[in-house]
PDB file of C-alpha atoms in Angstrom:
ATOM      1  CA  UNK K   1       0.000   0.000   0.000  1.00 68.00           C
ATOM      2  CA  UNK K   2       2.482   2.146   0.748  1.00 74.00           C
ATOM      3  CA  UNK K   3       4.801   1.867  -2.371  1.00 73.00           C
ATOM      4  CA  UNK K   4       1.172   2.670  -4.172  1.00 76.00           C
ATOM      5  CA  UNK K   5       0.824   5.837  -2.464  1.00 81.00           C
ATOM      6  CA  UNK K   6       3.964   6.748  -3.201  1.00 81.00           C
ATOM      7  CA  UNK K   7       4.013   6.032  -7.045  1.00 80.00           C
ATOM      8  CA  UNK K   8       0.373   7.909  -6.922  1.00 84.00           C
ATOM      9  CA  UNK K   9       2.294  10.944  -5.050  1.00 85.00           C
ATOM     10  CA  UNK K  10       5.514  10.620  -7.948  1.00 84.00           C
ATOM     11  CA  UNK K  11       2.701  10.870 -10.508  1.00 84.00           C
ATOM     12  CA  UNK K  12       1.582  13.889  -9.661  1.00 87.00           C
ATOM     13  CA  UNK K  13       4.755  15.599  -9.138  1.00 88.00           C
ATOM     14  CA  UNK K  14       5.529  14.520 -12.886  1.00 85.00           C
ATOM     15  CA  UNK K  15       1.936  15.688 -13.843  1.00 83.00           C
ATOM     16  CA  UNK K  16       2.432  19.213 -12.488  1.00 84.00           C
ATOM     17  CA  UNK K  17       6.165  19.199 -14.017  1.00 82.00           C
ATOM     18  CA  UNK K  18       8.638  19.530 -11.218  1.00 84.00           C
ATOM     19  CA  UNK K  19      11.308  17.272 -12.546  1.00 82.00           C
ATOM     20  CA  UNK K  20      13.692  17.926 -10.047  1.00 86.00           C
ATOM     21  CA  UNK K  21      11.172  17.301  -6.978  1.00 89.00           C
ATOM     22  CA  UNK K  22      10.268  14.168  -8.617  1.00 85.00           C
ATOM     23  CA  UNK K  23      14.096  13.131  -9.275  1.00 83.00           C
ATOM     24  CA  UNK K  24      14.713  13.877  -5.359  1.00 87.00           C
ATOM     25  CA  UNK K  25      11.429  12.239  -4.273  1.00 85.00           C
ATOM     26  CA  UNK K  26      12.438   8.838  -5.467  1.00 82.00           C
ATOM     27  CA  UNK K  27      16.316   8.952  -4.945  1.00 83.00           C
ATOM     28  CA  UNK K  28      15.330   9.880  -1.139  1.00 84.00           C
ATOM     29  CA  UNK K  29      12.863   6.637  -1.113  1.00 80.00           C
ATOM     30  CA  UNK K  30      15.073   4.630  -2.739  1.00 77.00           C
ATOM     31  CA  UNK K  31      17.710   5.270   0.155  1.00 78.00           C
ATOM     32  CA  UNK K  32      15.957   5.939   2.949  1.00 79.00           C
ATOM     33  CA  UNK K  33      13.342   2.561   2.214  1.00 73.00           C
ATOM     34  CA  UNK K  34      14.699   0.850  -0.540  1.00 71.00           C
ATOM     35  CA  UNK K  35      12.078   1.277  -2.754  1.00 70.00           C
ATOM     36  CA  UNK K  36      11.910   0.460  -6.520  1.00 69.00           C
ATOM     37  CA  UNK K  37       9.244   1.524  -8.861  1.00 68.00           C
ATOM     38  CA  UNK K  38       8.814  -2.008 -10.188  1.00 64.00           C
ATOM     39  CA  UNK K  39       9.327  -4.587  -8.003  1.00 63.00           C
ATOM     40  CA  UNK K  40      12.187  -4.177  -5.116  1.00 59.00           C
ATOM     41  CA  UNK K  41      13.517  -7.460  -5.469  1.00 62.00           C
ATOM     42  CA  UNK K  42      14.519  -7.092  -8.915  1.00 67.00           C
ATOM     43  CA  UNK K  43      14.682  -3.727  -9.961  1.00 75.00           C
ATOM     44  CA  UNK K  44      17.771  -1.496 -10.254  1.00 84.00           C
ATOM     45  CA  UNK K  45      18.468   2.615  -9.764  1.00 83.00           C
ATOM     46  CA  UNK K  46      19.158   2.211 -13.647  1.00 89.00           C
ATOM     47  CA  UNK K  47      15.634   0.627 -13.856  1.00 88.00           C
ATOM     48  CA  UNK K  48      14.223   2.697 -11.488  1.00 83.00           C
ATOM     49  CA  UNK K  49      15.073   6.073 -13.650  1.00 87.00           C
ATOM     50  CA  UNK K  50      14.164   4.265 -17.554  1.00 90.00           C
ATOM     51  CA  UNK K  51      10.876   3.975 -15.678  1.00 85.00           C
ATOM     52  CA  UNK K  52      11.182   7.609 -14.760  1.00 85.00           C
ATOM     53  CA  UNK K  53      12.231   8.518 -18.029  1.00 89.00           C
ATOM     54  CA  UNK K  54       8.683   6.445 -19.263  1.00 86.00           C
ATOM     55  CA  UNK K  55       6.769   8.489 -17.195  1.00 83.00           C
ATOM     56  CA  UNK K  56       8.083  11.811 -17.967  1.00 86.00           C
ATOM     57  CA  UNK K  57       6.958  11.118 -21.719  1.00 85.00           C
ATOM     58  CA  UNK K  58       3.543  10.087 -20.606  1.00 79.00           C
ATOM     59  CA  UNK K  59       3.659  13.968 -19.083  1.00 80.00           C
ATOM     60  CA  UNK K  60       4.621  14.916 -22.559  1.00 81.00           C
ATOM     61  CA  UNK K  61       8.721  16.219 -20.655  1.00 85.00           C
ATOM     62  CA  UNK K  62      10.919  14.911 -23.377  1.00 90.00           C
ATOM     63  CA  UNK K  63      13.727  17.035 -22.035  1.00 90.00           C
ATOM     64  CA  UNK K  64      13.263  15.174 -18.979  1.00 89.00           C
ATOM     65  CA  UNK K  65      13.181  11.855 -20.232  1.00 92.00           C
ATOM     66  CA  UNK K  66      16.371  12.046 -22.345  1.00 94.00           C
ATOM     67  CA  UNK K  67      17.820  13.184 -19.220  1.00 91.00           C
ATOM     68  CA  UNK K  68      16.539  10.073 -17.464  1.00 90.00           C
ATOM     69  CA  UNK K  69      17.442   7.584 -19.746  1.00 96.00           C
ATOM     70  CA  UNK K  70      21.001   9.188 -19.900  1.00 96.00           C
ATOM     71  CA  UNK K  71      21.468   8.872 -16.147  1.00 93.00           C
ATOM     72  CA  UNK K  72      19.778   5.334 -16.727  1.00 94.00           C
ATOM     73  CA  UNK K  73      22.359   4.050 -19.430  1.00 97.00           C
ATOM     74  CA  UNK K  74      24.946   6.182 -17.912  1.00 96.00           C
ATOM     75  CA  UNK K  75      24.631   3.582 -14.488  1.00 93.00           C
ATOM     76  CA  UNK K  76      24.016   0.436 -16.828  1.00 94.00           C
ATOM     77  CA  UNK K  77      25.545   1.006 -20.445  1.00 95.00           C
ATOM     78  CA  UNK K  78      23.331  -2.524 -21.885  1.00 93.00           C
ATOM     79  CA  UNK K  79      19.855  -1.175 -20.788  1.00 94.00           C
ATOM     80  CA  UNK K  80      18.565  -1.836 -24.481  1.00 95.00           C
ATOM     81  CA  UNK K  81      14.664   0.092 -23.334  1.00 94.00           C
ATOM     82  CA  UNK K  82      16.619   3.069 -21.958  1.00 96.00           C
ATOM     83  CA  UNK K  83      18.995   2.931 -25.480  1.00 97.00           C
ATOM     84  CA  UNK K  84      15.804   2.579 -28.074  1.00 97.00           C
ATOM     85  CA  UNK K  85      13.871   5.284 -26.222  1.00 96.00           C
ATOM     86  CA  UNK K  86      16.800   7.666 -25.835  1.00 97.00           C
ATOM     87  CA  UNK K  87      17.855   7.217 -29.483  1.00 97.00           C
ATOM     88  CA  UNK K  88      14.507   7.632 -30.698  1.00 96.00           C
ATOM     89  CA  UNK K  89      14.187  11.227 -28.675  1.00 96.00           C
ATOM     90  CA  UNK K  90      17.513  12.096 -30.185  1.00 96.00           C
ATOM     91  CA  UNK K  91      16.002  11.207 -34.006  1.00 96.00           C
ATOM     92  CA  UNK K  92      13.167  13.562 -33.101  1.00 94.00           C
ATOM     93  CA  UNK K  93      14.681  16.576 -32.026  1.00 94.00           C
ATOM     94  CA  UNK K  94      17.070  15.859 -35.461  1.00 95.00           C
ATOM     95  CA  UNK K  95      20.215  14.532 -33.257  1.00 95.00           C
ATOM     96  CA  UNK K  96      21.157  11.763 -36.240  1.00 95.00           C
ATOM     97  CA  UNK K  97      24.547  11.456 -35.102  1.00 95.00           C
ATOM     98  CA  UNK K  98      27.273   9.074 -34.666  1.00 95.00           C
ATOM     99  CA  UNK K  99      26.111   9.088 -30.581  1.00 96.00           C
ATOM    100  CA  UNK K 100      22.195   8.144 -31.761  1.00 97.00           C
ATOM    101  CA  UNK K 101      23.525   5.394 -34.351  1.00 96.00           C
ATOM    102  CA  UNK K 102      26.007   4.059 -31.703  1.00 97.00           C
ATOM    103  CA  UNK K 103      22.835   3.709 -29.187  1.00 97.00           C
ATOM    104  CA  UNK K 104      20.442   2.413 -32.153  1.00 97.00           C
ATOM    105  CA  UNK K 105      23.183  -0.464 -32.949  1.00 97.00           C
ATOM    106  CA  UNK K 106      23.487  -1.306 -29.184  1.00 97.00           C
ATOM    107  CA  UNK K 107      20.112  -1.663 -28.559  1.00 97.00           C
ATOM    108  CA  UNK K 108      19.077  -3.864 -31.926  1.00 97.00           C
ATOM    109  CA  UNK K 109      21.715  -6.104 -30.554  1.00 96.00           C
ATOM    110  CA  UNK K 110      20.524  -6.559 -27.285  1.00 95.00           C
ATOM    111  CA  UNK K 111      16.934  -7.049 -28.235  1.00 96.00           C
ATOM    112  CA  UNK K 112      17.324  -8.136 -32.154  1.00 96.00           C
ATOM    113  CA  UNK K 113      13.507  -9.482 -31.723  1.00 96.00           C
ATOM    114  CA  UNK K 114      11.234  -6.318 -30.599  1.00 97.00           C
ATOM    115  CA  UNK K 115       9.385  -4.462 -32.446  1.00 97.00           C
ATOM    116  CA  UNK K 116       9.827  -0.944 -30.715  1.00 96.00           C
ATOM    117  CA  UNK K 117      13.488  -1.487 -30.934  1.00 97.00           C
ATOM    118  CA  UNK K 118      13.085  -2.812 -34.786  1.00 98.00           C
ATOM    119  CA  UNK K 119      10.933   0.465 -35.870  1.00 98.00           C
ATOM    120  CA  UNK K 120      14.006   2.721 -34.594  1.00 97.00           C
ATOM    121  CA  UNK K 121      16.366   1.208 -36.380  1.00 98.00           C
ATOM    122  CA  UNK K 122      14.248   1.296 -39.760  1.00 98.00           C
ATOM    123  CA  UNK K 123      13.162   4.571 -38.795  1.00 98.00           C
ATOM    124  CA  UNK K 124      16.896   5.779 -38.383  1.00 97.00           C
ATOM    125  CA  UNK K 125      17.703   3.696 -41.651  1.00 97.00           C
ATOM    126  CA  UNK K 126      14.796   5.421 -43.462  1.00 98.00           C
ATOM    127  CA  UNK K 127      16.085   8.985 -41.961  1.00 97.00           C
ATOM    128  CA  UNK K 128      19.715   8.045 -43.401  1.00 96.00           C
ATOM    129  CA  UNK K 129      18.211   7.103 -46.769  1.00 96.00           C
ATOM    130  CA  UNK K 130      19.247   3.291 -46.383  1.00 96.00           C
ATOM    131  CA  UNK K 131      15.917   1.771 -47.999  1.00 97.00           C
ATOM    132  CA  UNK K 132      17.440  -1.248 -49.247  1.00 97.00           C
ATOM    133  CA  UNK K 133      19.797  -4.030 -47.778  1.00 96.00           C
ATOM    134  CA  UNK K 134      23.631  -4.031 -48.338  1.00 94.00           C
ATOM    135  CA  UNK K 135      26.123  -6.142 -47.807  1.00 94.00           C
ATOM    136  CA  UNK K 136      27.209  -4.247 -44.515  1.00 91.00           C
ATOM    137  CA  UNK K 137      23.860  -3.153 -43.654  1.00 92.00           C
ATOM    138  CA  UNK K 138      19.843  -4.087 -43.075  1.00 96.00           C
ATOM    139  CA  UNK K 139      17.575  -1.290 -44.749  1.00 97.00           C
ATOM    140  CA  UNK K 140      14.711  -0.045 -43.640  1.00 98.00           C
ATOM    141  CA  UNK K 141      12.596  -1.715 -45.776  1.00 98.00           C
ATOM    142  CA  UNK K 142      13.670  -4.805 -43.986  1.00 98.00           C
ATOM    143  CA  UNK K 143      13.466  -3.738 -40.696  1.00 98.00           C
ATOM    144  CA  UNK K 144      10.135  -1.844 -40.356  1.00 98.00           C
ATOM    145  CA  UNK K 145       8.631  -4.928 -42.503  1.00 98.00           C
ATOM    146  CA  UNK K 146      10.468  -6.971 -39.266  1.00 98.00           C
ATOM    147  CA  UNK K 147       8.994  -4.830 -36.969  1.00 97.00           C
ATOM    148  CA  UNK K 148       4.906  -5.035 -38.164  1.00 97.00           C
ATOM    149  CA  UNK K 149       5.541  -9.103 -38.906  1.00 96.00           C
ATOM    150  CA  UNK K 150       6.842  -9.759 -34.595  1.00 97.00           C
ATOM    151  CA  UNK K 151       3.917  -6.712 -33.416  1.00 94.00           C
ATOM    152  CA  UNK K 152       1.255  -8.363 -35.537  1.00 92.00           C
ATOM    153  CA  UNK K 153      -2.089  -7.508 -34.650  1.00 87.00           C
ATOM    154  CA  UNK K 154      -0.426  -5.541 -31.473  1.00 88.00           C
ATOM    155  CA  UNK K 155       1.592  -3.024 -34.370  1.00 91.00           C
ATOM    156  CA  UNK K 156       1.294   0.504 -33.976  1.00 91.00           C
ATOM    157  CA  UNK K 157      -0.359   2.868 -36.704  1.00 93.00           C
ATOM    158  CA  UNK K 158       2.943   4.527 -36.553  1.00 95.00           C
ATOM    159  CA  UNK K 159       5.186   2.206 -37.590  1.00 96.00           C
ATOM    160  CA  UNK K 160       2.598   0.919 -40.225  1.00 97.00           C
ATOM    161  CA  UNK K 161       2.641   4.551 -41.526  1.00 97.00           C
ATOM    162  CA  UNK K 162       7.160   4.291 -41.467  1.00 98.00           C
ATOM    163  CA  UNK K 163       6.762   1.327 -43.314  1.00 98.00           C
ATOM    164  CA  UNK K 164       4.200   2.627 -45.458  1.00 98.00           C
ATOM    165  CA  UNK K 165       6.670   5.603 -46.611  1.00 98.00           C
ATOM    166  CA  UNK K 166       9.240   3.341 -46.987  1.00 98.00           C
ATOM    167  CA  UNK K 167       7.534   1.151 -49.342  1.00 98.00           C
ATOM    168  CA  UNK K 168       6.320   4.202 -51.255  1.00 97.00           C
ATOM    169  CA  UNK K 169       9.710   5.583 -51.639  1.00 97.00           C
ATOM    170  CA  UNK K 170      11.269   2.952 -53.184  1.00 97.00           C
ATOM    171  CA  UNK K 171       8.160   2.789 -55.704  1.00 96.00           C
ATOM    172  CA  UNK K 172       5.878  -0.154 -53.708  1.00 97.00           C
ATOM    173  CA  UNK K 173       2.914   1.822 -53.984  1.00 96.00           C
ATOM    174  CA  UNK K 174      -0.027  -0.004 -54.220  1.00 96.00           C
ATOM    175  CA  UNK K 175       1.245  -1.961 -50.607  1.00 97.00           C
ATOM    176  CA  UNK K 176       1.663   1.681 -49.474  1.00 97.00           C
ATOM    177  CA  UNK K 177      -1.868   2.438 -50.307  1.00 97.00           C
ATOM    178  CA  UNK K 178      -2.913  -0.213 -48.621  1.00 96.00           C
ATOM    179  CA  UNK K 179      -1.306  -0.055 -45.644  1.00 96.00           C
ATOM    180  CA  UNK K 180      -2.387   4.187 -45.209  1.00 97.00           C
ATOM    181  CA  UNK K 181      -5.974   2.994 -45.766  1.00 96.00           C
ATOM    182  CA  UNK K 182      -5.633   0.320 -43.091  1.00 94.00           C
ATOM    183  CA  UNK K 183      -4.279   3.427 -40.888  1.00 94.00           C
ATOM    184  CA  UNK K 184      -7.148   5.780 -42.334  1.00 93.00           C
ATOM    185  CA  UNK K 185      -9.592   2.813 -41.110  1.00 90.00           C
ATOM    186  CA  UNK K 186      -8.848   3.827 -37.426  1.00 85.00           C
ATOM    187  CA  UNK K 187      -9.889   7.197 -37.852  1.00 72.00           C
ATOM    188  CA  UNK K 188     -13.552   6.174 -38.246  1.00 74.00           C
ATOM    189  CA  UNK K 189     -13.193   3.080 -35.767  1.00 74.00           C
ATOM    190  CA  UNK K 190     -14.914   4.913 -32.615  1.00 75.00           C
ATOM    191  CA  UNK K 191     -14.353   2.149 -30.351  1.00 78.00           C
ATOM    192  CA  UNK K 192     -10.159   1.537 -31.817  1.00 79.00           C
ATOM    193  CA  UNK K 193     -10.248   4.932 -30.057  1.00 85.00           C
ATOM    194  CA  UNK K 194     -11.998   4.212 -27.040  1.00 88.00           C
ATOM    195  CA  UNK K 195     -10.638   0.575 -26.924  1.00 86.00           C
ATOM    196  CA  UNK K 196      -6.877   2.385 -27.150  1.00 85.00           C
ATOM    197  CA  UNK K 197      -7.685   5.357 -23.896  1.00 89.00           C
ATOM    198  CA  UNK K 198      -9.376   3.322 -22.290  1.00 89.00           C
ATOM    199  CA  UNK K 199      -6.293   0.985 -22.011  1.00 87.00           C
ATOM    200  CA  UNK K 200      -3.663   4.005 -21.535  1.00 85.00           C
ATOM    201  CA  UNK K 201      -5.700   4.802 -17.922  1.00 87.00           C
ATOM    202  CA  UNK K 202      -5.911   1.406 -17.050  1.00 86.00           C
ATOM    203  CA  UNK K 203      -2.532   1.190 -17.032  1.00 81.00           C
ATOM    204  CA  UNK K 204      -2.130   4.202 -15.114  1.00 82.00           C
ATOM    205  CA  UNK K 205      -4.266   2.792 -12.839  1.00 81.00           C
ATOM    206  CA  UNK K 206      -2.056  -0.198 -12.440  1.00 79.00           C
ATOM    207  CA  UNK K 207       1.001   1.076 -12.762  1.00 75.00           C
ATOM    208  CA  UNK K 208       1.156   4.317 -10.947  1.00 77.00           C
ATOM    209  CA  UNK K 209      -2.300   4.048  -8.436  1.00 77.00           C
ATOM    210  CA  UNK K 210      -3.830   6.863  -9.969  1.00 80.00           C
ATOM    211  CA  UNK K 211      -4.860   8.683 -13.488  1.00 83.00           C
ATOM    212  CA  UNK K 212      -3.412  11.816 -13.919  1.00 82.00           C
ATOM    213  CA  UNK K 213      -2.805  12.073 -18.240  1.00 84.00           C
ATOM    214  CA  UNK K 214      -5.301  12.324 -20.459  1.00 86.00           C
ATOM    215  CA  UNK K 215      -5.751   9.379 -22.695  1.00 88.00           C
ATOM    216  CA  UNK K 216      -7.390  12.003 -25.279  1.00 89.00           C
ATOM    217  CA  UNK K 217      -4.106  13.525 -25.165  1.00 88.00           C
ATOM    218  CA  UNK K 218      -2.130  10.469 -25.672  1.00 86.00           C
ATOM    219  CA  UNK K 219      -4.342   9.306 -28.426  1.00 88.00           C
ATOM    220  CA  UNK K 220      -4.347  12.715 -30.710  1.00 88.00           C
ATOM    221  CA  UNK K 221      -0.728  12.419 -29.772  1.00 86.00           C
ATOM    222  CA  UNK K 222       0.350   8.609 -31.160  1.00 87.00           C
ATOM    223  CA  UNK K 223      -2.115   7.199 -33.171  1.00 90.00           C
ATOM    224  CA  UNK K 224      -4.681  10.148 -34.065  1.00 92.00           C
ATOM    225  CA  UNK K 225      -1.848  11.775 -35.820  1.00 93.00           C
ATOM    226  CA  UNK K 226      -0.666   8.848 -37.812  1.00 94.00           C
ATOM    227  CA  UNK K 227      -3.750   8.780 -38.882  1.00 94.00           C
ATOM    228  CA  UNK K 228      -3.969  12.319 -39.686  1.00 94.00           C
ATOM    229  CA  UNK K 229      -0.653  11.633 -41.620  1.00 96.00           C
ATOM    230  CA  UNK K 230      -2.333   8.641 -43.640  1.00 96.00           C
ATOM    231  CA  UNK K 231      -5.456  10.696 -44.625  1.00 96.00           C
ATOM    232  CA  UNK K 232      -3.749  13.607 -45.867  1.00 97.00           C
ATOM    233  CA  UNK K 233      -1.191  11.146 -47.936  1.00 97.00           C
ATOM    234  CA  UNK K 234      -4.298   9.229 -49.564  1.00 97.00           C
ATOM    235  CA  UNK K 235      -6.313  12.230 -50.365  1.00 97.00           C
ATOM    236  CA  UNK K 236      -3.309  13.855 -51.859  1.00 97.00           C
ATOM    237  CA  UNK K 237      -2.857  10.859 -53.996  1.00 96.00           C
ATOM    238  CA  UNK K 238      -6.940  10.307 -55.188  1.00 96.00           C
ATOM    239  CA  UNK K 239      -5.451  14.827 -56.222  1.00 96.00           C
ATOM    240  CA  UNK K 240      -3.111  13.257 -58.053  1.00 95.00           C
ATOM    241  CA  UNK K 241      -0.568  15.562 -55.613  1.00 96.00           C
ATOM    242  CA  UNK K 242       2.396  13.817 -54.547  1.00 95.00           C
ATOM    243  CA  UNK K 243       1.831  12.711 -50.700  1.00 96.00           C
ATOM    244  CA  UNK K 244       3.826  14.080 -48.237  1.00 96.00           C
ATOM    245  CA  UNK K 245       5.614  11.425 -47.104  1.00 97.00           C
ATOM    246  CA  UNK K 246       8.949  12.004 -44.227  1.00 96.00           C
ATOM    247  CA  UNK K 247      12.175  13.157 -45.531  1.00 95.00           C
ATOM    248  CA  UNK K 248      15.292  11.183 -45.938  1.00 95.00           C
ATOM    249  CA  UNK K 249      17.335  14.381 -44.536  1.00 91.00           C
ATOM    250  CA  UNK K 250      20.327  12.725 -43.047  1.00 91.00           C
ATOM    251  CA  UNK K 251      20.869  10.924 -46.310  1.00 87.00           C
ATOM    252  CA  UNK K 252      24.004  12.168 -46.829  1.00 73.00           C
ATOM    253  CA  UNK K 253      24.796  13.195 -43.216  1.00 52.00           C
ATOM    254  CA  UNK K 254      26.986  10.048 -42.871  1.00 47.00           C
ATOM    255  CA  UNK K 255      28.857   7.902 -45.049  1.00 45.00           C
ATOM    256  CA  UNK K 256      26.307   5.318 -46.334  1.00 41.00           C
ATOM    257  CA  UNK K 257      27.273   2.623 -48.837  1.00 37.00           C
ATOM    258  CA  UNK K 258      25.388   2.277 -52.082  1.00 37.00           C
ATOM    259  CA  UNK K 259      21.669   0.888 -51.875  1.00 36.00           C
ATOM    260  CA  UNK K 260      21.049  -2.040 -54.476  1.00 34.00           C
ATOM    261  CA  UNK K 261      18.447  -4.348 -54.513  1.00 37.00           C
ATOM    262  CA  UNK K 262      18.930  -7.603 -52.476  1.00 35.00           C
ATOM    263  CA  UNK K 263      17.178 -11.197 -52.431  1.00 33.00           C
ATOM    264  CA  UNK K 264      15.587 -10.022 -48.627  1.00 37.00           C
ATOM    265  CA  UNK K 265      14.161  -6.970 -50.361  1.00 37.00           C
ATOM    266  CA  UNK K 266      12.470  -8.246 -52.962  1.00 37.00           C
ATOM    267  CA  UNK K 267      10.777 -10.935 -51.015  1.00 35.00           C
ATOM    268  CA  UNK K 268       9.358  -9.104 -48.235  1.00 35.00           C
ATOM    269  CA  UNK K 269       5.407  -9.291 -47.507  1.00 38.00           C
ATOM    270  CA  UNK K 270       3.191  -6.585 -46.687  1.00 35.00           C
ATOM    271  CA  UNK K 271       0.924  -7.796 -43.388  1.00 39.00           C
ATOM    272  CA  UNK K 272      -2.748  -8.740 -44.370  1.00 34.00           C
ATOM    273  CA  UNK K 273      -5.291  -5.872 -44.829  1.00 32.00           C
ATOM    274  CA  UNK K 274      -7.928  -7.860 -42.410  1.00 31.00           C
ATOM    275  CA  UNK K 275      -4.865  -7.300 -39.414  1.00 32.00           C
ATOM    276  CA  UNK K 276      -6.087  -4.962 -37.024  1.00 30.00           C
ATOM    277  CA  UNK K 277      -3.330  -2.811 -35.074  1.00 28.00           C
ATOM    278  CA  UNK K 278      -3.780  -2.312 -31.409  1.00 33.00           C
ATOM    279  CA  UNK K 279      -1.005  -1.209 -29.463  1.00 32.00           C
ATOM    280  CA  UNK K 280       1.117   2.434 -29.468  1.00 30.00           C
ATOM    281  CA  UNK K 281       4.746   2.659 -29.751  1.00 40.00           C
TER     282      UNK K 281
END
């Protein structure tokens, strides 16, 4: 009970953004009563501040939460969660460097097989301009197709939508079609929207004793606008308009070797149009 009350408390020092009194709140807990966010019998300070790091992106305190799963990485260099999730706030604020590829490499090692992990390093591939597989590299193509085939029906919109402009850049675009109109589908499935909220507070509820984010928030934020993303693409298409798929603007940011077609590329398999995405990245 208590270790409830006190994740409800931490919540709501997140919620209201005071980093630092939430930092100091659970460093004093953790030495004063040994208590870990997860489970104390397991769970380490490195843990303890990826979760932190989690958290401060559910309060929408990116700043925060690179800082977090710095410290986190910084205490336990193979912490593959804190890795992905720092890398991929590095590849949104346009820090494609040699320190974000380094982290991106490190965590596909460590967990070759998940699909959050997988949709970075396509993501970061797709960002470079590596589309197709090379003898010293996996392209994006491959690994966002990796990605949606391990999620299955638990893939997010948004990596549907990275693999979607992907496939569309290197001329796939009938599977690109049909992948932004499974996306598009969402938009007008009321209860993929309420089915998707309704899970975020639950595991607020769980997790942290108490709901303090708004799932509406969280929605708009992840999937409502990848869906956004797909409509505009497909009506700009039935315009005959090019759609406005993301840029390859680190293309030639780093030395890349030459993209040519490979056996793995031309065999890959869009996922069925009756598969129904649930999860979020």
């Amino acid at each position: 009970n208590k270790a409830k009350l006190f994740r409800a408390e931490l919540a709501c020092i997140i919620a209201k953004g005071n980093v630092k009194k939430a930092i100091m709140r659970l460093t004093h807990e953790r030495e004063s009563n040994q208590f870990r966010i997860k489970d104390p019998r397991v769970t380490s300070a490195a843990e303890d501040l990826a979760e932190l790091g989690n958290i401060f992106l559910l309060a929408s305190d990116s700043v925060a939460a690179q800082e977090c799963f710095q410290a986190a990485i910084d205490l336990s260099p193979d912490l593959s969660s804190a890795m992905n999730n720092l890398a991929w706030l590095r590849m949104e604020r346009n820090e494609i460097d040699l320190v974000t590829v380094d982290l991106v490499k490190r965590a596909l090692a460590a967990t070759p097989d998940d699909p959050s992990t997988l949709d970075t390093a396509g993501w970061l591939a797709y960002r470079q301009g590596k589309l197709l597989d090379t003898p010293a590299q996996i392209g994006a193509l491959s690994l966002l197709h990796e990605s949606l085939q391990i999620a299955g029906n638990r893939a997010s919109v948004e990596s549907m939508d990275h693999y979607a402009d992907a496939l569309f850049q290197v001329g796939r675009t009938d599977e690109s079609l049909k992948l932004w109109r499974l996306i598009a589908q969402q938009g007008v499935n009321t209860s993929s929207r309420e089915n998707t909220i309704s899970a975020f507070e639950l595991v607020q509820q769980k997790e942290w004793g108490i709901r303090v984010w708004s799932g509406d928030e969280f929605y708009n934020h992840n999937d409502g606008a990848a869906i956004l993303r797909a409509k505009n693409k497909l009506k700009a298409i039935s315009q005959g308009a090019a759609p406005d798929v993301a840029e390859m603007d680190f293309a030639q940011d780093l030395p890349t070797a030459q993209s040519t077609p490979s056996p793995a590329s031309d065999t890959l398999r869009i996922m069925e149009p009756s598969t129904t995405p649930e999860g979020v990245k």
